[in-house]
PDB file of C-alpha atoms in Angstrom:
ATOM      1  CA  MET I 729      20.626 187.972 130.580  1.00 54.00           C
ATOM      2  CA  SER I 730      20.329 186.518 133.977  1.00 71.00           C
ATOM      3  CA  GLU I 731      22.557 187.913 137.287  1.00 89.00           C
ATOM      4  CA  TRP I 732      25.129 186.316 139.293  1.00 92.00           C
ATOM      5  CA  ILE I 733      23.468 184.043 142.457  1.00 95.00           C
ATOM      6  CA  SER I 734      25.876 184.212 145.558  1.00 94.00           C
ATOM      7  CA  ILE I 735      26.166 180.082 146.299  1.00 94.00           C
ATOM      8  CA  LYS I 736      25.282 181.782 149.867  1.00 94.00           C
ATOM      9  CA  ASP I 737      22.492 182.448 148.969  1.00 97.00           C
ATOM     10  CA  GLU I 738      20.409 179.678 146.068  1.00 96.00           C
ATOM     11  CA  LEU I 739      22.494 176.704 144.713  1.00 96.00           C
ATOM     12  CA  PRO I 740      21.439 175.623 140.722  1.00 96.00           C
ATOM     13  CA  LYS I 741      18.113 173.009 140.809  1.00 95.00           C
ATOM     14  CA  ASP I 742      19.346 169.581 142.101  1.00 95.00           C
ATOM     15  CA  ALA I 743      20.674 166.957 139.819  1.00 93.00           C
ATOM     16  CA  SER I 744      20.974 163.844 142.115  1.00 94.00           C
ATOM     17  CA  LEU I 745      21.073 161.112 138.871  1.00 93.00           C
ATOM     18  CA  GLY I 746      24.809 161.983 137.466  1.00 89.00           C
ATOM     19  CA  VAL I 747      24.856 162.663 133.763  1.00 90.00           C
ATOM     20  CA  HIS I 748      21.624 161.885 133.078  1.00 93.00           C
ATOM     21  CA  ASP I 749      19.975 165.350 134.663  1.00 94.00           C
ATOM     22  CA  SER I 750      23.309 167.559 134.711  1.00 94.00           C
ATOM     23  CA  PHE I 751      23.592 170.990 133.345  1.00 94.00           C
ATOM     24  CA  PRO I 752      26.807 173.819 132.645  1.00 94.00           C
ATOM     25  CA  VAL I 753      26.453 176.695 134.374  1.00 94.00           C
ATOM     26  CA  LEU I 754      28.507 180.153 134.520  1.00 92.00           C
ATOM     27  CA  ILE I 755      30.715 180.281 137.566  1.00 91.00           C
ATOM     28  CA  LEU I 756      32.974 182.492 138.894  1.00 88.00           C
ATOM     29  CA  THR I 757      35.736 181.282 141.668  1.00 85.00           C
ATOM     30  CA  CYS I 758      37.656 182.335 143.494  1.00 80.00           C
ATOM     31  CA  VAL I 759      41.775 180.875 144.021  1.00 68.00           C
ATOM     32  CA  ALA I 760      41.788 180.318 147.691  1.00 61.00           C
ATOM     33  CA  TYR I 761      45.406 180.982 148.579  1.00 62.00           C
ATOM     34  CA  SER I 762      45.315 184.635 146.566  1.00 58.00           C
ATOM     35  CA  GLY I 763      42.993 185.768 149.148  1.00 57.00           C
ATOM     36  CA  CYS I 764      39.393 185.458 148.533  1.00 63.00           C
ATOM     37  CA  GLU I 765      38.102 188.078 151.357  1.00 58.00           C
ATOM     38  CA  ARG I 766      39.548 190.457 148.865  1.00 55.00           C
ATOM     39  CA  LEU I 767      37.546 189.699 145.528  1.00 53.00           C
ATOM     40  CA  GLY I 768      38.474 191.745 143.303  1.00 55.00           C
ATOM     41  CA  TYR I 769      38.552 191.264 139.593  1.00 52.00           C
ATOM     42  CA  ASP I 770      42.766 190.129 139.214  1.00 56.00           C
ATOM     43  CA  ASP I 771      41.853 186.969 142.182  1.00 57.00           C
ATOM     44  CA  ASN I 772      38.172 185.988 140.536  1.00 68.00           C
ATOM     45  CA  SER I 773      37.823 183.652 137.622  1.00 81.00           C
ATOM     46  CA  VAL I 774      34.728 183.009 135.083  1.00 85.00           C
ATOM     47  CA  LYS I 775      34.280 180.121 133.820  1.00 86.00           C
ATOM     48  CA  ILE I 776      31.859 177.377 132.845  1.00 89.00           C
ATOM     49  CA  THR I 777      31.602 173.448 134.280  1.00 91.00           C
ATOM     50  CA  THR I 778      28.573 170.964 135.124  1.00 93.00           C
ATOM     51  CA  TRP I 779      26.633 170.747 138.089  1.00 94.00           C
ATOM     52  CA  GLN I 780      26.371 166.991 138.275  1.00 94.00           C
ATOM     53  CA  ASN I 781      25.750 165.315 141.708  1.00 94.00           C
ATOM     54  CA  ASN I 782      25.030 168.583 143.498  1.00 95.00           C
ATOM     55  CA  ARG I 783      28.098 170.151 142.924  1.00 92.00           C
ATOM     56  CA  PHE I 784      30.109 171.620 140.510  1.00 91.00           C
ATOM     57  CA  LEU I 785      32.474 169.474 138.510  1.00 89.00           C
ATOM     58  CA  GLY I 786      36.104 169.708 138.980  1.00 79.00           C
ATOM     59  CA  PHE I 787      37.336 171.671 141.268  1.00 66.00           C
ATOM     60  CA  PRO I 788      38.898 170.495 144.385  1.00 60.00           C
ATOM     61  CA  ALA I 789      38.491 171.828 147.769  1.00 60.00           C
ATOM     62  CA  GLY I 790      39.798 174.293 149.883  1.00 59.00           C
ATOM     63  CA  ALA I 791      42.245 174.948 146.530  1.00 64.00           C
ATOM     64  CA  THR I 792      38.955 177.007 143.814  1.00 75.00           C
ATOM     65  CA  ILE I 793      36.027 178.419 145.872  1.00 82.00           C
ATOM     66  CA  VAL I 794      32.813 178.739 143.572  1.00 88.00           C
ATOM     67  CA  THR I 795      31.499 182.287 144.748  1.00 88.00           C
ATOM     68  CA  HIS I 796      28.874 182.976 142.436  1.00 91.00           C
ATOM     69  CA  TRP I 797      26.981 181.336 140.030  1.00 94.00           C
ATOM     70  CA  MET I 798      24.074 181.850 137.385  1.00 95.00           C
ATOM     71  CA  PRO I 799      22.253 179.116 134.355  1.00 94.00           C
ATOM     72  CA  LEU I 800      24.129 180.345 131.099  1.00 91.00           C
ATOM     73  CA  PRO I 801      21.902 182.473 128.194  1.00 87.00           C
ATOM     74  CA  GLU I 802      19.636 179.931 125.369  1.00 85.00           C
ATOM     75  CA  LEU I 803      21.392 179.754 122.800  1.00 84.00           C
ATOM     76  CA  PRO I 804      20.591 181.685 119.375  1.00 89.00           C
ATOM     77  CA  ARG I 805      18.343 180.328 117.249  1.00 87.00           C
ATOM     78  CA  ASP I 806      18.760 180.907 113.074  1.00 82.00           C
ATOM     79  CA  GLU I 807      15.156 182.474 111.965  1.00 75.00           C
ATOM     80  CA  GLU I 808      15.851 181.192 108.600  1.00 67.00           C
ATOM     81  CA  GLN I 809      15.236 177.131 110.487  1.00 57.00           C
TER      82      GLN I 809
END
C-alpha cells in the first residue's frame, strides 16, 4: 500500500476538467477547532473523498484541514474471471 503524502510536499495529479478527470483519494484530516498542531489520533480522521478541480471536495476552508493524502489501492481481482 502507498505511504501517506503530506500536502506540503505534493498534491494529487492535475484534475482540472471537473468530473472528466476527477478521482477518489484517501485523506487524513484535522478539525481546525480541536488543535491541529498536536495531530494525535483523537484529532484526525481518515476519509475517502474526490480530488476534483485540483481540490479535495467537501471540506470548507477553515473548518477541516487536509494534512495528508494517498491514492486508493487497486481493487482485488477475482482470479476466476
